[in-house]
Every structure is written in structure tokens, then in C-alpha cells.
Amino acid sequence: MVSKIDNKFQIQLKYDPEFEKLIADGKMPDGRIKIRVNDEYLIGGEDHYVESIMTGLTLVDLLKAAENTLAGFSGDVELLDSGTYLVIEPHEEGMVTLTKCFSPTAVEDQSERHFDPFVVTKDDVISEIIRITEEWRDDALDVNPDIETVEWFERLQQSISDVKLEYQ
């Protein structure tokens, strides 16, 4: 497989139509996600988002993958309900590879993967994961400031803090 070396990593979320109602009730909404490296979509497409049930959990998983990356280990994220996985692995100094795959076996075994990896700077990946999770968190807090005391939301906030502390 030939790696594509790029530096512009972007995550976009599309909120569930029930986002505000669910957040107001202290519940975790579903959503959709797409991930782009420069002009190529790693997850989703220009007009297509991949389902991500329980978006808050997906964001916590992204933060955990970021934490693993900062520690020099691999991390993976399962986009719940879509059967899609994103694997983030250490590469050369200051770089990581990002690979999409469709099975737990492919997460563990590179020979089972059918897509070429993208090579991206570790800083771009970590900073984008922090950016999108903080944006989602802030949007939720704008709807319901009291949500910060709900257990799943506390985990999200703690995960953001942990990654930011490691990243500094």
C-alpha cells in the first residue's frame, strides 16, 4: 500500500435533529461524522456523513485514540452502528497514519485492510480531535448548562482535559 502524505485533517459532525431536545433532557444524541484529509474523504464523503450513534461516546473514543497516539501507541475508533473503524498508528517522528477499515480483525491486522493509509502530522490529528470535541461540548452546554453534571458528559469533559494536559 502506498501512503498518501497530507497535513490537513478535518472532522465534521452533523447533529441529530433531536440534538437540542436530547441534550436538554441530559441524554446523549446520535449524529453523523465525516473525516477528510485534504480533499479526500477518509470517512464519509462530500455529501455523505457516516452514522455515529451516541456521538458523545465516539468523541470520547477519538480522545482516547488521541491519548494513545500521544503516548506512542495505536488507537482506534469504532463509529458505532456503521461498522466503520478508524485506526490511528504511530509513523515517523511527529507523524501518524490514519486508516479506515471495516472489521475488528482489520483493526489489529494491517494485511486485512483494504484502504491505503494517510500519513498526517500528529499535531494536526490531536488538535483537530480536541477542536471538534470542544465544539460539540460547547454546543451542548449552550443548550443545557446543567448537562455538565451528567455522568456521560463528565467523562467527555474529563477526556478533553486529559488529552489537553498530555498535549501541552
PDB file of C-alpha atoms in Angstrom:
ATOM      1  CA  MET A   1       0.000   0.000   0.000  1.00  0.00           C
ATOM      2  CA  VAL A   2       1.178   3.487  -0.811  1.00  0.00           C
ATOM      3  CA  SER A   3       0.659   6.052   1.896  1.00  0.00           C
ATOM      4  CA  LYS A   4      -0.635   9.461   0.983  1.00  0.00           C
ATOM      5  CA  ILE A   5       1.252  12.162   2.859  1.00  0.00           C
ATOM      6  CA  ASP A   6      -1.046  15.030   3.733  1.00  0.00           C
ATOM      7  CA  ASN A   7      -1.380  17.503   6.530  1.00  0.00           C
ATOM      8  CA  LYS A   8      -4.920  18.873   6.509  1.00  0.00           C
ATOM      9  CA  PHE A   9      -7.024  16.650   8.750  1.00  0.00           C
ATOM     10  CA  GLN A  10     -10.630  17.703   9.367  1.00  0.00           C
ATOM     11  CA  ILE A  11     -13.520  16.158  11.287  1.00  0.00           C
ATOM     12  CA  GLN A  12     -17.068  17.342  10.642  1.00  0.00           C
ATOM     13  CA  LEU A  13     -20.170  16.435  12.625  1.00  0.00           C
ATOM     14  CA  LYS A  14     -23.795  16.685  11.626  1.00  0.00           C
ATOM     15  CA  TYR A  15     -26.094  16.886  14.609  1.00  0.00           C
ATOM     16  CA  ASP A  16     -29.135  14.705  15.065  1.00  0.00           C
ATOM     17  CA  PRO A  17     -32.403  16.623  14.529  1.00  0.00           C
ATOM     18  CA  GLU A  18     -33.212  15.796  18.165  1.00  0.00           C
ATOM     19  CA  PHE A  19     -29.858  17.184  19.428  1.00  0.00           C
ATOM     20  CA  GLU A  20     -31.296  20.084  21.416  1.00  0.00           C
ATOM     21  CA  LYS A  21     -34.178  18.099  22.895  1.00  0.00           C
ATOM     22  CA  LEU A  22     -31.955  15.190  23.942  1.00  0.00           C
ATOM     23  CA  ILE A  23     -29.263  17.460  25.401  1.00  0.00           C
ATOM     24  CA  ALA A  24     -31.957  19.430  27.257  1.00  0.00           C
ATOM     25  CA  ASP A  25     -33.080  16.100  28.768  1.00  0.00           C
ATOM     26  CA  GLY A  26     -29.489  15.152  29.672  1.00  0.00           C
ATOM     27  CA  LYS A  27     -29.383  12.363  27.084  1.00  0.00           C
ATOM     28  CA  MET A  28     -26.669  11.623  24.559  1.00  0.00           C
ATOM     29  CA  PRO A  29     -27.758  12.332  20.977  1.00  0.00           C
ATOM     30  CA  ASP A  30     -26.816  10.406  17.863  1.00  0.00           C
ATOM     31  CA  GLY A  31     -25.136  12.123  14.967  1.00  0.00           C
ATOM     32  CA  ARG A  32     -23.156  11.727  11.797  1.00  0.00           C
ATOM     33  CA  ILE A  33     -19.473  12.188  11.101  1.00  0.00           C
ATOM     34  CA  LYS A  34     -17.125  12.618   8.186  1.00  0.00           C
ATOM     35  CA  ILE A  35     -13.361  12.851   8.198  1.00  0.00           C
ATOM     36  CA  ARG A  36     -11.286  14.404   5.466  1.00  0.00           C
ATOM     37  CA  VAL A  37      -7.581  14.552   4.728  1.00  0.00           C
ATOM     38  CA  ASN A  38      -7.034  17.446   2.339  1.00  0.00           C
ATOM     39  CA  ASP A  39      -9.528  16.843  -0.495  1.00  0.00           C
ATOM     40  CA  GLU A  40     -10.037  13.103   0.109  1.00  0.00           C
ATOM     41  CA  TYR A  41     -12.594  11.678   2.478  1.00  0.00           C
ATOM     42  CA  LEU A  42     -11.332   9.015   4.824  1.00  0.00           C
ATOM     43  CA  ILE A  43     -14.789   8.569   6.401  1.00  0.00           C
ATOM     44  CA  GLY A  44     -17.941   9.723   4.613  1.00  0.00           C
ATOM     45  CA  GLY A  45     -17.899  11.919   1.519  1.00  0.00           C
ATOM     46  CA  GLU A  46     -18.587  15.425   0.290  1.00  0.00           C
ATOM     47  CA  ASP A  47     -22.356  14.963   0.612  1.00  0.00           C
ATOM     48  CA  HIS A  48     -22.292  11.928   2.908  1.00  0.00           C
ATOM     49  CA  TYR A  49     -21.860  11.524   6.645  1.00  0.00           C
ATOM     50  CA  VAL A  50     -21.420   8.145   8.351  1.00  0.00           C
ATOM     51  CA  GLU A  51     -23.856   7.253  11.139  1.00  0.00           C
ATOM     52  CA  SER A  52     -22.421   7.575  14.613  1.00  0.00           C
ATOM     53  CA  ILE A  53     -24.882   6.579  17.290  1.00  0.00           C
ATOM     54  CA  MET A  54     -24.168   8.056  20.678  1.00  0.00           C
ATOM     55  CA  THR A  55     -21.848  10.746  19.323  1.00  0.00           C
ATOM     56  CA  GLY A  56     -20.556  11.564  22.803  1.00  0.00           C
ATOM     57  CA  LEU A  57     -19.069   8.056  23.039  1.00  0.00           C
ATOM     58  CA  THR A  58     -17.497   8.401  19.595  1.00  0.00           C
ATOM     59  CA  LEU A  59     -15.879  11.649  20.718  1.00  0.00           C
ATOM     60  CA  VAL A  60     -14.576  10.028  23.913  1.00  0.00           C
ATOM     61  CA  ASP A  61     -13.156   7.205  21.760  1.00  0.00           C
ATOM     62  CA  LEU A  62     -11.474   9.768  19.499  1.00  0.00           C
ATOM     63  CA  LEU A  63      -9.957  11.399  22.574  1.00  0.00           C
ATOM     64  CA  LYS A  64      -8.759   8.004  23.852  1.00  0.00           C
ATOM     65  CA  ALA A  65      -7.153   7.339  20.451  1.00  0.00           C
ATOM     66  CA  ALA A  66      -5.501  10.772  20.695  1.00  0.00           C
ATOM     67  CA  GLU A  67      -4.211   9.903  24.170  1.00  0.00           C
ATOM     68  CA  ASN A  68      -2.782   6.619  22.870  1.00  0.00           C
ATOM     69  CA  THR A  69      -1.169   8.482  19.975  1.00  0.00           C
ATOM     70  CA  LEU A  70       0.468  10.957  22.342  1.00  0.00           C
ATOM     71  CA  ALA A  71       1.863   8.002  24.317  1.00  0.00           C
ATOM     72  CA  GLY A  72       3.284   6.460  21.123  1.00  0.00           C
ATOM     73  CA  PHE A  73       0.694   3.695  20.785  1.00  0.00           C
ATOM     74  CA  SER A  74      -2.014   2.863  18.266  1.00  0.00           C
ATOM     75  CA  GLY A  75      -5.595   3.894  18.832  1.00  0.00           C
ATOM     76  CA  ASP A  76      -8.817   3.036  17.093  1.00  0.00           C
ATOM     77  CA  VAL A  77     -12.350   4.350  16.993  1.00  0.00           C
ATOM     78  CA  GLU A  78     -15.435   2.369  16.079  1.00  0.00           C
ATOM     79  CA  LEU A  79     -18.109   4.533  14.542  1.00  0.00           C
ATOM     80  CA  LEU A  80     -20.971   2.819  16.288  1.00  0.00           C
ATOM     81  CA  ASP A  81     -23.771   1.493  14.084  1.00  0.00           C
ATOM     82  CA  SER A  82     -21.825   1.943  10.852  1.00  0.00           C
ATOM     83  CA  GLY A  83     -19.307  -0.913  11.001  1.00  0.00           C
ATOM     84  CA  THR A  84     -16.544   1.557  10.208  1.00  0.00           C
ATOM     85  CA  TYR A  85     -13.312   1.842  12.173  1.00  0.00           C
ATOM     86  CA  LEU A  86     -10.613   4.495  12.118  1.00  0.00           C
ATOM     87  CA  VAL A  87      -7.132   3.323  13.119  1.00  0.00           C
ATOM     88  CA  ILE A  88      -4.501   5.865  14.186  1.00  0.00           C
ATOM     89  CA  GLU A  89      -0.964   4.475  14.346  1.00  0.00           C
ATOM     90  CA  PRO A  90       2.458   5.948  15.047  1.00  0.00           C
ATOM     91  CA  HIS A  91       4.588   6.569  11.987  1.00  0.00           C
ATOM     92  CA  GLU A  92       7.800   8.526  11.633  1.00  0.00           C
ATOM     93  CA  GLU A  93       8.683  11.177  14.209  1.00  0.00           C
ATOM     94  CA  GLY A  94       5.779  13.599  14.554  1.00  0.00           C
ATOM     95  CA  MET A  95       3.581  11.700  12.081  1.00  0.00           C
ATOM     96  CA  VAL A  96       0.741   9.171  12.301  1.00  0.00           C
ATOM     97  CA  THR A  97      -1.113   7.018   9.814  1.00  0.00           C
ATOM     98  CA  LEU A  98      -4.892   7.076   9.543  1.00  0.00           C
ATOM     99  CA  THR A  99      -6.596   4.058   8.018  1.00  0.00           C
ATOM    100  CA  LYS A 100     -10.256   3.212   7.504  1.00  0.00           C
ATOM    101  CA  CYS A 101     -11.302  -0.409   7.876  1.00  0.00           C
ATOM    102  CA  PHE A 102     -14.467  -2.433   8.385  1.00  0.00           C
ATOM    103  CA  SER A 103     -13.737  -5.170  10.911  1.00  0.00           C
ATOM    104  CA  PRO A 104     -12.135  -5.668  14.315  1.00  0.00           C
ATOM    105  CA  THR A 105      -9.740  -8.111  12.616  1.00  0.00           C
ATOM    106  CA  ALA A 106      -8.556  -5.379  10.239  1.00  0.00           C
ATOM    107  CA  VAL A 107      -8.006  -3.027  13.176  1.00  0.00           C
ATOM    108  CA  GLU A 108      -5.446  -5.497  14.550  1.00  0.00           C
ATOM    109  CA  ASP A 109      -4.065  -6.926  11.273  1.00  0.00           C
ATOM    110  CA  GLN A 110      -2.855  -4.489   8.598  1.00  0.00           C
ATOM    111  CA  SER A 111      -2.963  -7.228   5.940  1.00  0.00           C
ATOM    112  CA  GLU A 112      -6.765  -7.321   6.372  1.00  0.00           C
ATOM    113  CA  ARG A 113      -7.154  -3.642   5.480  1.00  0.00           C
ATOM    114  CA  HIS A 114      -8.400  -2.668   2.039  1.00  0.00           C
ATOM    115  CA  PHE A 115      -7.644   1.049   2.097  1.00  0.00           C
ATOM    116  CA  ASP A 116      -4.348   2.880   1.858  1.00  0.00           C
ATOM    117  CA  PRO A 117      -3.349   4.812   4.963  1.00  0.00           C
ATOM    118  CA  PHE A 118      -2.969   8.558   5.060  1.00  0.00           C
ATOM    119  CA  VAL A 119       0.123   9.992   6.731  1.00  0.00           C
ATOM    120  CA  VAL A 120      -0.689  13.124   8.709  1.00  0.00           C
ATOM    121  CA  THR A 121       1.163  15.156  11.312  1.00  0.00           C
ATOM    122  CA  LYS A 122       0.376  14.049  14.842  1.00  0.00           C
ATOM    123  CA  ASP A 123      -0.247  17.692  15.797  1.00  0.00           C
ATOM    124  CA  ASP A 124      -2.918  18.079  13.107  1.00  0.00           C
ATOM    125  CA  VAL A 125      -4.740  14.969  14.298  1.00  0.00           C
ATOM    126  CA  ILE A 126      -4.576  15.766  18.018  1.00  0.00           C
ATOM    127  CA  SER A 127      -5.518  19.431  17.625  1.00  0.00           C
ATOM    128  CA  GLU A 128      -8.468  18.570  15.352  1.00  0.00           C
ATOM    129  CA  ILE A 129      -9.791  15.934  17.751  1.00  0.00           C
ATOM    130  CA  ILE A 130      -9.589  18.468  20.581  1.00  0.00           C
ATOM    131  CA  ARG A 131     -11.240  21.158  18.431  1.00  0.00           C
ATOM    132  CA  ILE A 132     -14.232  19.065  17.353  1.00  0.00           C
ATOM    133  CA  THR A 133     -14.879  17.644  20.821  1.00  0.00           C
ATOM    134  CA  GLU A 134     -14.697  21.083  22.438  1.00  0.00           C
ATOM    135  CA  GLU A 135     -17.029  22.487  19.770  1.00  0.00           C
ATOM    136  CA  TRP A 136     -19.566  19.707  20.364  1.00  0.00           C
ATOM    137  CA  ARG A 137     -19.233  20.085  24.152  1.00  0.00           C
ATOM    138  CA  ASP A 138     -19.725  23.863  23.935  1.00  0.00           C
ATOM    139  CA  ASP A 139     -22.788  23.457  21.703  1.00  0.00           C
ATOM    140  CA  ALA A 140     -24.254  21.032  24.241  1.00  0.00           C
ATOM    141  CA  LEU A 141     -23.514  23.420  27.126  1.00  0.00           C
ATOM    142  CA  ASP A 142     -25.176  26.269  25.207  1.00  0.00           C
ATOM    143  CA  VAL A 143     -28.355  24.183  25.078  1.00  0.00           C
ATOM    144  CA  ASN A 144     -28.185  22.891  28.649  1.00  0.00           C
ATOM    145  CA  PRO A 145     -25.542  24.230  31.059  1.00  0.00           C
ATOM    146  CA  ASP A 146     -26.659  21.682  33.668  1.00  0.00           C
ATOM    147  CA  ILE A 147     -25.572  18.797  31.451  1.00  0.00           C
ATOM    148  CA  GLU A 148     -22.059  19.148  32.835  1.00  0.00           C
ATOM    149  CA  THR A 149     -23.202  17.159  35.885  1.00  0.00           C
ATOM    150  CA  VAL A 150     -24.462  14.178  33.840  1.00  0.00           C
ATOM    151  CA  GLU A 151     -22.117  11.182  34.056  1.00  0.00           C
ATOM    152  CA  TRP A 152     -21.507  10.628  30.331  1.00  0.00           C
ATOM    153  CA  PHE A 153     -20.871  14.343  29.824  1.00  0.00           C
ATOM    154  CA  GLU A 154     -18.458  14.439  32.763  1.00  0.00           C
ATOM    155  CA  ARG A 155     -16.492  11.615  31.065  1.00  0.00           C
ATOM    156  CA  LEU A 156     -16.333  13.651  27.861  1.00  0.00           C
ATOM    157  CA  GLN A 157     -15.074  16.725  29.703  1.00  0.00           C
ATOM    158  CA  GLN A 158     -12.521  14.676  31.655  1.00  0.00           C
ATOM    159  CA  SER A 159     -11.270  13.081  28.430  1.00  0.00           C
ATOM    160  CA  ILE A 160     -10.833  16.508  26.834  1.00  0.00           C
ATOM    161  CA  SER A 161      -8.891  17.708  29.885  1.00  0.00           C
ATOM    162  CA  ASP A 162      -6.697  14.588  29.917  1.00  0.00           C
ATOM    163  CA  VAL A 163      -5.731  14.943  26.254  1.00  0.00           C
ATOM    164  CA  LYS A 164      -5.087  18.675  26.556  1.00  0.00           C
ATOM    165  CA  LEU A 165      -2.861  18.074  29.585  1.00  0.00           C
ATOM    166  CA  GLU A 166      -0.848  15.414  27.706  1.00  0.00           C
ATOM    167  CA  TYR A 167      -0.689  17.548  24.546  1.00  0.00           C
ATOM    168  CA  GLN A 168       0.831  20.641  26.183  1.00  0.00           C
TER     169      GLN A 168
END
